[in-house]
Amino acid sequence: MQVLIYGAGNLILSDEGFGVHFVRHLEKHYQIPENVELYDGGTLGIMVHFKFEEADKVILVDVVQAKGEPGDIFRYEREDIMLKNIPVKMSPHQIGLQEMLLISEMRDAPKPDLTFFGIVAKSLDPGDQLTPPLEAGLEKVAALVVEELAKVGVELKRKDA
Amino acid sequence: MSRITLDPITRIEGHLRIDVEANGGKVTNAWSSAQMWRGIEVILKGRAPEDAWSFVQRFCGVCTTVHAISSIRAVEHALDVEVPLNAQYIRNIMIAQHSVQDHIVHFYHLSALDWVDIVSALKADPKKTAQIAQSISDWPGNSEKEFKAVQDKLKAFVAGGKLGIFATGYWGHPAMKLSPEVNLMAVAHYLKALDYQRKASQATAILGGKNPHIQNLVVGGVATAINTENIATLNMERLIYLRTLMEETRDFVQKVYYPDLLAIAGAYKDWFKYGAGVTNYMAVPEFPEDTKNTKFQLPGGVVMGGNIGGIRMVKDHRDDYLIKNIKENVTHAWYEGNGTLHPWDGETKPDYTDFKENGKYSWCKAPTLDGKPVQVGPPAQIMAAYAAGNPKVKKLVDGAVSTLGISMKDIHSTMGRLFCRGARAHVMADLSLENLDKLIANIASGDQTYANHTVIPKGEYRGVGFHEAPRGTLSHWIVIKNKKIENYQAVVPSTWNAAPRNDKGEMGPYEASLMGNPIADASKPLEVLRTIHSFDPCIACAVHTVDPEGAEITKVKVL
């Protein structure tokens, strides 16, 4: 089982960079097994289709513009994305996640199991730090990811545990 | 008269709004508005100059490498640092491979759907498609079986209602003109192209340590340790793997992308008449082949008023005319005042006023060269290389001019821009391999140096890092004072092209390129997208928020 943990976002627009801060957080505090890849995808769109095609399980972490308080966490599955229950775009103006997954299907690429954790941002102003509610979200999302991976038999242990 | 607002323009990086006024089926006025503020200059103030290249890679989601290169060159220029040959070649290969990757993605994934009607491909005869494809290329992937498989897949998706995901595609638009067979060929190659852009990314990652966001730059060279005997460094095995990846990508560019481009251009020859815009151009030389950045593999040049014959060549990155005359004006940009400043004195003081078509209406400043708006991008570099008699560029351009029955001045157009990008990709694929040969030969000669270790000295220094990026001339301007960044400005290709009007009221290249453009259906302004996409727009400010509630992705407002 090859697992991809994909952190998306722009590191210099404060909370926008949550996904990237998140993979760094995991790297720092958790023991990462060999079959788990942490990927700082920045804001690449369709150019990273192959990362999704190569994995058996993908966990995508990004900020989400959903109704809620900063730091609220939402969870979506592949079906939510593909069935257009939510019209997810990686950003409103480029080739989106749906399109990317659809193109992979057209290419007959294997379909990874996909879970997406989205967190509501507080600030998208220039800056390289997360705001407090998002900073607190790092460990919350980490706990969700640990739980998610445990379901498929992958153990993610804290370094200090 | 109708007023059309496209907000945002899709299939680009960043958030761009275009407004046009149309009269009698033609565009009579246009405004280009960058809708996001890029505050990087503010973040960089006071930081260590040797770290700037790492920060600036986060400007953009796509062109991470190019900002790193410009930034490191700015510091090296400021401190007059020489860069060892191995480092130049390694940087050159990364630059060239990034270009190849970027151009493939632009042609197939960001602009093809302006010209290719996916649904029409359902009606194609796969056997005829294979005949057409094989008549223009000997690429082995063009079999009837391959085309049939793609068509079957498409049929299944259409039957399942899944194509709606490509919501911004204008299927069945009257401006779509390719035969079903050529449409099927293009769709099949659209899917295949992903494998090759990936190989180019892998090549960049092998040298850069990571992609996106390379990790191997240092002021004075690269951190890519070279030792042909050591498995942990850049050794012969890695170099041979690089060659394999780059050869496969080259074949795709030269045997698939380029022939497809000529086939599409041939069917849309009228688009060599629209979209010229600003016909002042600028390109800087690229691919240094000495340690002092004085000799380059491709030349640069400045063309004013469309006069290709009167081109002023740019010899190296110390060109005084460019360094003195590149300025930025903020009369129509959301920054304080209406002044024109040189980038070393540049300010980033936001002053948002909402969209005022006669006042301030964009986050983009208006860069000028010698007081004039200038278009940057592949046409500028192709013109410079053609004028300098580069044999490969001459052969490609002369070949296309004769095959398509166009003239050199048709390069000033929407299709001319797409053609030049394809020709540039062709050249970049070969240059990648040439630089790899040079790197291997230099290592074989016993030179394993890859960096001149540099300490930032005390005092005040100014530098500019020029780079001819996939979208055109990029320059990063740095002022270093007492080992810290005192000022930093990036004048990026999309700022040149997406510029609002300048202090004299002259339109920026996107705006000017839309004037006179036909509009068949104001509610589906495909023709606006064709021209704007031909620039490969990339508003240098990447935001990546997923919006699960925003059902309406693009708004086309027609008044």
mmCIF file of C-alpha atoms in Angstrom, chain B residues 164-403:
data_model
loop_
_atom_site.group_PDB
_atom_site.id
_atom_site.type_symbol
_atom_site.label_atom_id
_atom_site.label_comp_id
_atom_site.label_asym_id
_atom_site.label_seq_id
_atom_site.Cartn_x
_atom_site.Cartn_y
_atom_site.Cartn_z
ATOM 1 C CA GLY B 164 -19.869 18.415 -17.549
ATOM 2 C CA ILE B 165 -16.776 18.637 -15.375
ATOM 3 C CA PHE B 166 -15.048 20.462 -18.201
ATOM 4 C CA ALA B 167 -17.615 23.156 -17.549
ATOM 5 C CA THR B 168 -15.669 25.930 -19.179
ATOM 6 C CA GLY B 169 -15.387 24.188 -22.561
ATOM 7 C CA TYR B 170 -17.299 25.767 -25.408
ATOM 8 C CA TRP B 171 -18.397 22.615 -27.266
ATOM 9 C CA GLY B 172 -20.194 23.179 -30.524
ATOM 10 C CA HIS B 173 -19.285 26.893 -30.606
ATOM 11 C CA PRO B 174 -19.469 28.275 -34.175
ATOM 12 C CA ALA B 175 -15.810 29.328 -33.961
ATOM 13 C CA MET B 176 -14.693 25.668 -33.603
ATOM 14 C CA LYS B 177 -13.388 24.474 -36.956
ATOM 15 C CA LEU B 178 -11.336 21.277 -36.678
ATOM 16 C CA SER B 179 -12.568 18.089 -38.332
ATOM 17 C CA PRO B 180 -13.758 15.329 -35.963
ATOM 18 C CA GLU B 181 -10.600 13.366 -36.848
ATOM 19 C CA VAL B 182 -8.206 16.176 -35.900
ATOM 20 C CA ASN B 183 -10.236 16.765 -32.739
ATOM 21 C CA LEU B 184 -9.834 13.096 -31.785
ATOM 22 C CA MET B 185 -6.097 13.241 -32.477
ATOM 23 C CA ALA B 186 -5.757 16.304 -30.242
ATOM 24 C CA VAL B 187 -7.824 14.780 -27.415
ATOM 25 C CA ALA B 188 -5.750 11.579 -27.470
ATOM 26 C CA HIS B 189 -2.538 13.603 -27.331
ATOM 27 C CA TYR B 190 -3.994 15.810 -24.582
ATOM 28 C CA LEU B 191 -4.211 12.701 -22.396
ATOM 29 C CA LYS B 192 -0.761 11.438 -23.433
ATOM 30 C CA ALA B 193 0.875 14.816 -22.890
ATOM 31 C CA LEU B 194 0.527 14.367 -19.140
ATOM 32 C CA ASP B 195 3.108 11.571 -19.176
ATOM 33 C CA TYR B 196 5.664 13.763 -20.899
ATOM 34 C CA GLN B 197 5.214 16.884 -18.803
ATOM 35 C CA ARG B 198 5.829 14.546 -15.904
ATOM 36 C CA LYS B 199 9.108 13.257 -17.361
ATOM 37 C CA ALA B 200 10.273 16.860 -17.728
ATOM 38 C CA SER B 201 9.328 17.520 -14.085
ATOM 39 C CA GLN B 202 11.261 14.429 -13.039
ATOM 40 C CA ALA B 203 14.344 15.670 -14.869
ATOM 41 C CA THR B 204 14.110 18.983 -13.011
ATOM 42 C CA ALA B 205 13.647 17.135 -9.715
ATOM 43 C CA ILE B 206 16.694 14.893 -10.282
ATOM 44 C CA LEU B 207 18.913 17.969 -10.506
ATOM 45 C CA GLY B 208 16.957 20.264 -8.199
ATOM 46 C CA GLY B 209 16.334 17.745 -5.430
ATOM 47 C CA LYS B 210 12.624 18.463 -5.466
ATOM 48 C CA ASN B 211 9.894 19.680 -7.795
ATOM 49 C CA PRO B 212 7.955 21.921 -7.338
ATOM 50 C CA HIS B 213 10.375 24.240 -5.528
ATOM 51 C CA ILE B 214 13.943 23.207 -6.345
ATOM 52 C CA GLN B 215 16.298 23.030 -3.386
ATOM 53 C CA ASN B 216 19.734 23.068 -4.980
ATOM 54 C CA LEU B 217 20.670 26.714 -5.455
ATOM 55 C CA VAL B 218 23.319 28.619 -3.533
ATOM 56 C CA VAL B 219 24.729 32.059 -4.223
ATOM 57 C CA GLY B 220 27.680 31.229 -6.472
ATOM 58 C CA GLY B 221 26.427 27.964 -7.934
ATOM 59 C CA VAL B 222 24.404 24.903 -7.035
ATOM 60 C CA ALA B 223 24.399 22.459 -4.137
ATOM 61 C CA THR B 224 24.202 19.474 -6.472
ATOM 62 C CA ALA B 225 27.335 17.577 -5.467
ATOM 63 C CA ILE B 226 29.101 16.038 -8.441
ATOM 64 C CA ASN B 227 31.048 12.824 -8.115
ATOM 65 C CA THR B 228 30.800 10.287 -10.884
ATOM 66 C CA GLU B 229 31.821 7.463 -8.533
ATOM 67 C CA ASN B 230 29.477 8.194 -5.646
ATOM 68 C CA ILE B 231 25.912 6.872 -5.609
ATOM 69 C CA ALA B 232 24.707 9.703 -3.353
ATOM 70 C CA THR B 233 25.690 12.465 -5.756
ATOM 71 C CA LEU B 234 25.160 13.393 -9.377
ATOM 72 C CA ASN B 235 26.851 10.360 -10.926
ATOM 73 C CA MET B 236 26.916 8.721 -14.359
ATOM 74 C CA GLU B 237 23.849 6.586 -13.687
ATOM 75 C CA ARG B 238 21.756 9.670 -12.835
ATOM 76 C CA LEU B 239 23.077 11.527 -15.855
ATOM 77 C CA ILE B 240 22.159 8.650 -18.157
ATOM 78 C CA TYR B 241 18.684 8.427 -16.647
ATOM 79 C CA LEU B 242 18.314 12.169 -17.228
ATOM 80 C CA ARG B 243 19.214 11.706 -20.854
ATOM 81 C CA THR B 244 16.594 8.985 -21.306
ATOM 82 C CA LEU B 245 13.867 11.162 -19.789
ATOM 83 C CA MET B 246 14.873 14.186 -21.844
ATOM 84 C CA GLU B 247 15.046 12.217 -25.098
ATOM 85 C CA GLU B 248 11.551 10.828 -24.580
ATOM 86 C CA THR B 249 10.203 14.298 -23.887
ATOM 87 C CA ARG B 250 12.030 15.741 -26.876
ATOM 88 C CA ASP B 251 10.422 13.136 -29.134
ATOM 89 C CA PHE B 252 6.990 14.015 -27.801
ATOM 90 C CA VAL B 253 7.551 17.743 -28.338
ATOM 91 C CA GLN B 254 8.997 17.378 -31.817
ATOM 92 C CA LYS B 255 6.851 14.515 -33.107
ATOM 93 C CA VAL B 256 3.519 15.216 -31.401
ATOM 94 C CA TYR B 257 3.175 18.749 -29.978
ATOM 95 C CA TYR B 258 4.793 20.541 -32.925
ATOM 96 C CA PRO B 259 2.941 18.655 -35.701
ATOM 97 C CA ASP B 260 -0.356 19.021 -33.779
ATOM 98 C CA LEU B 261 0.312 22.751 -33.447
ATOM 99 C CA LEU B 262 0.914 23.136 -37.182
ATOM 100 C CA ALA B 263 -2.243 21.114 -37.946
ATOM 101 C CA ILE B 264 -4.337 23.320 -35.649
ATOM 102 C CA ALA B 265 -2.709 26.526 -36.921
ATOM 103 C CA GLY B 266 -3.431 25.433 -40.490
ATOM 104 C CA ALA B 267 -7.125 25.064 -39.706
ATOM 105 C CA TYR B 268 -7.302 28.429 -37.949
ATOM 106 C CA LYS B 269 -5.211 30.597 -40.272
ATOM 107 C CA ASP B 270 -7.545 33.561 -39.708
ATOM 108 C CA TRP B 271 -6.112 33.747 -36.169
ATOM 109 C CA PHE B 272 -2.817 34.943 -37.623
ATOM 110 C CA LYS B 273 -4.761 38.171 -38.327
ATOM 111 C CA TYR B 274 -6.095 38.841 -34.821
ATOM 112 C CA GLY B 275 -4.530 39.563 -31.467
ATOM 113 C CA ALA B 276 -1.302 41.433 -32.284
ATOM 114 C CA GLY B 277 -1.649 43.950 -29.466
ATOM 115 C CA VAL B 278 1.459 45.819 -28.406
ATOM 116 C CA THR B 279 4.165 45.138 -31.005
ATOM 117 C CA ASN B 280 7.084 46.313 -28.877
ATOM 118 C CA TYR B 281 8.921 43.188 -27.691
ATOM 119 C CA MET B 282 11.756 42.331 -25.349
ATOM 120 C CA ALA B 283 13.737 39.139 -24.709
ATOM 121 C CA VAL B 284 16.936 38.648 -22.732
ATOM 122 C CA PRO B 285 19.699 36.203 -23.675
ATOM 123 C CA GLU B 286 19.465 32.817 -21.995
ATOM 124 C CA PHE B 287 21.607 29.783 -21.223
ATOM 125 C CA PRO B 288 24.934 31.253 -20.155
ATOM 126 C CA GLU B 289 27.932 29.244 -21.279
ATOM 127 C CA ASP B 290 30.684 31.004 -19.385
ATOM 128 C CA THR B 291 31.136 31.744 -15.686
ATOM 129 C CA LYS B 292 30.608 35.522 -15.993
ATOM 130 C CA ASN B 293 27.251 35.548 -17.831
ATOM 131 C CA THR B 294 28.702 37.219 -20.922
ATOM 132 C CA LYS B 295 28.167 34.435 -23.519
ATOM 133 C CA PHE B 296 24.771 32.864 -24.184
ATOM 134 C CA GLN B 297 23.317 30.070 -26.289
ATOM 135 C CA LEU B 298 20.226 32.087 -27.308
ATOM 136 C CA PRO B 299 20.275 35.858 -27.904
ATOM 137 C CA GLY B 300 17.933 38.541 -26.631
ATOM 138 C CA GLY B 301 16.618 41.590 -28.397
ATOM 139 C CA VAL B 302 14.273 44.564 -28.344
ATOM 140 C CA VAL B 303 11.815 45.184 -31.196
ATOM 141 C CA MET B 304 9.895 48.453 -31.278
ATOM 142 C CA GLY B 305 6.745 49.117 -33.306
ATOM 143 C CA GLY B 306 6.738 45.686 -34.944
ATOM 144 C CA ASN B 307 9.940 46.458 -36.840
ATOM 145 C CA ILE B 308 11.632 43.047 -36.692
ATOM 146 C CA GLY B 309 14.355 44.188 -39.118
ATOM 147 C CA GLY B 310 15.290 47.037 -36.780
ATOM 148 C CA ILE B 311 15.804 44.749 -33.745
ATOM 149 C CA ARG B 312 18.273 45.960 -31.127
ATOM 150 C CA MET B 313 20.166 42.893 -29.928
ATOM 151 C CA VAL B 314 20.733 42.386 -26.195
ATOM 152 C CA LYS B 315 24.133 40.814 -25.741
ATOM 153 C CA ASP B 316 24.258 39.927 -22.074
ATOM 154 C CA HIS B 317 22.658 40.441 -18.663
ATOM 155 C CA ARG B 318 24.615 43.648 -17.995
ATOM 156 C CA ASP B 319 22.854 45.536 -20.771
ATOM 157 C CA ASP B 320 22.752 49.156 -19.557
ATOM 158 C CA TYR B 321 19.801 50.099 -21.738
ATOM 159 C CA LEU B 322 17.580 47.467 -20.084
ATOM 160 C CA ILE B 323 18.903 48.073 -16.581
ATOM 161 C CA LYS B 324 18.310 51.836 -16.800
ATOM 162 C CA ASN B 325 15.057 51.871 -18.760
ATOM 163 C CA ILE B 326 12.871 49.219 -17.113
ATOM 164 C CA LYS B 327 10.432 51.075 -14.860
ATOM 165 C CA GLU B 328 6.969 50.558 -13.406
ATOM 166 C CA ASN B 329 4.071 52.993 -13.383
ATOM 167 C CA VAL B 330 1.078 52.842 -11.014
ATOM 168 C CA THR B 331 -1.352 55.402 -12.528
ATOM 169 C CA HIS B 332 -3.965 52.666 -13.088
ATOM 170 C CA ALA B 333 -2.763 50.167 -10.481
ATOM 171 C CA TRP B 334 -3.967 49.783 -6.897
ATOM 172 C CA TYR B 335 -0.896 51.400 -5.362
ATOM 173 C CA GLU B 336 -0.429 54.839 -3.867
ATOM 174 C CA GLY B 337 0.099 57.739 -6.255
ATOM 175 C CA ASN B 338 0.627 57.707 -10.013
ATOM 176 C CA GLY B 339 4.409 57.658 -10.195
ATOM 177 C CA THR B 340 6.910 55.796 -12.311
ATOM 178 C CA LEU B 341 9.743 54.170 -10.372
ATOM 179 C CA HIS B 342 12.783 52.131 -11.217
ATOM 180 C CA PRO B 343 12.517 48.683 -9.576
ATOM 181 C CA TRP B 344 15.484 49.355 -7.255
ATOM 182 C CA ASP B 345 13.456 52.255 -5.858
ATOM 183 C CA GLY B 346 10.149 50.390 -6.274
ATOM 184 C CA GLU B 347 7.424 50.642 -3.651
ATOM 185 C CA THR B 348 4.597 48.260 -2.790
ATOM 186 C CA LYS B 349 2.027 50.460 -1.007
ATOM 187 C CA PRO B 350 -1.485 49.169 -1.696
ATOM 188 C CA ASP B 351 -4.336 51.622 -2.393
ATOM 189 C CA TYR B 352 -7.446 49.633 -3.355
ATOM 190 C CA THR B 353 -10.261 51.610 -4.994
ATOM 191 C CA ASP B 354 -12.492 48.936 -6.554
ATOM 192 C CA PHE B 355 -12.662 48.662 -10.373
ATOM 193 C CA LYS B 356 -12.517 52.175 -11.859
ATOM 194 C CA GLU B 357 -12.146 51.895 -15.606
ATOM 195 C CA ASN B 358 -10.782 55.425 -15.918
ATOM 196 C CA GLY B 359 -8.871 55.242 -12.654
ATOM 197 C CA LYS B 360 -7.177 52.396 -10.820
ATOM 198 C CA TYR B 361 -8.374 48.922 -11.778
ATOM 199 C CA SER B 362 -5.649 46.282 -11.294
ATOM 200 C CA TRP B 363 -3.114 44.901 -8.825
ATOM 201 C CA CYS B 364 -0.672 44.749 -11.759
ATOM 202 C CA LYS B 365 1.667 47.699 -12.130
ATOM 203 C CA ALA B 366 2.362 48.863 -15.687
ATOM 204 C CA PRO B 367 6.000 48.112 -16.538
ATOM 205 C CA THR B 368 7.574 50.153 -19.320
ATOM 206 C CA LEU B 369 10.803 49.976 -21.289
ATOM 207 C CA ASP B 370 11.983 53.422 -22.301
ATOM 208 C CA GLY B 371 8.498 54.682 -21.378
ATOM 209 C CA LYS B 372 6.650 52.245 -23.622
ATOM 210 C CA PRO B 373 4.493 49.166 -22.967
ATOM 211 C CA VAL B 374 6.225 46.001 -24.124
ATOM 212 C CA GLN B 375 5.094 42.465 -24.873
ATOM 213 C CA VAL B 376 7.260 39.618 -23.607
ATOM 214 C CA GLY B 377 7.182 35.887 -24.308
ATOM 215 C CA PRO B 378 8.237 33.327 -26.899
ATOM 216 C CA PRO B 379 7.646 35.606 -29.944
ATOM 217 C CA ALA B 380 10.288 38.032 -28.647
ATOM 218 C CA GLN B 381 12.869 35.295 -28.163
ATOM 219 C CA ILE B 382 12.084 33.641 -31.496
ATOM 220 C CA MET B 383 12.435 37.018 -33.287
ATOM 221 C CA ALA B 384 15.780 37.676 -31.599
ATOM 222 C CA ALA B 385 17.090 34.204 -32.427
ATOM 223 C CA TYR B 386 15.845 34.535 -36.011
ATOM 224 C CA ALA B 387 17.505 37.938 -36.389
ATOM 225 C CA ALA B 388 20.768 36.521 -35.019
ATOM 226 C CA GLY B 389 20.616 33.795 -37.663
ATOM 227 C CA ASN B 390 20.180 30.860 -35.233
ATOM 228 C CA PRO B 391 20.021 28.006 -37.787
ATOM 229 C CA LYS B 392 17.477 25.903 -35.922
ATOM 230 C CA VAL B 393 15.056 28.777 -35.293
ATOM 231 C CA LYS B 394 15.457 29.959 -38.876
ATOM 232 C CA LYS B 395 14.606 26.492 -40.161
ATOM 233 C CA LEU B 396 11.508 26.177 -37.969
ATOM 234 C CA VAL B 397 10.180 29.645 -38.738
ATOM 235 C CA ASP B 398 10.917 29.528 -42.479
ATOM 236 C CA GLY B 399 9.359 26.054 -42.619
ATOM 237 C CA ALA B 400 6.157 27.204 -40.926
ATOM 238 C CA VAL B 401 5.940 30.372 -42.995
ATOM 239 C CA SER B 402 6.066 28.298 -46.157
ATOM 240 C CA THR B 403 3.848 25.393 -44.950
#
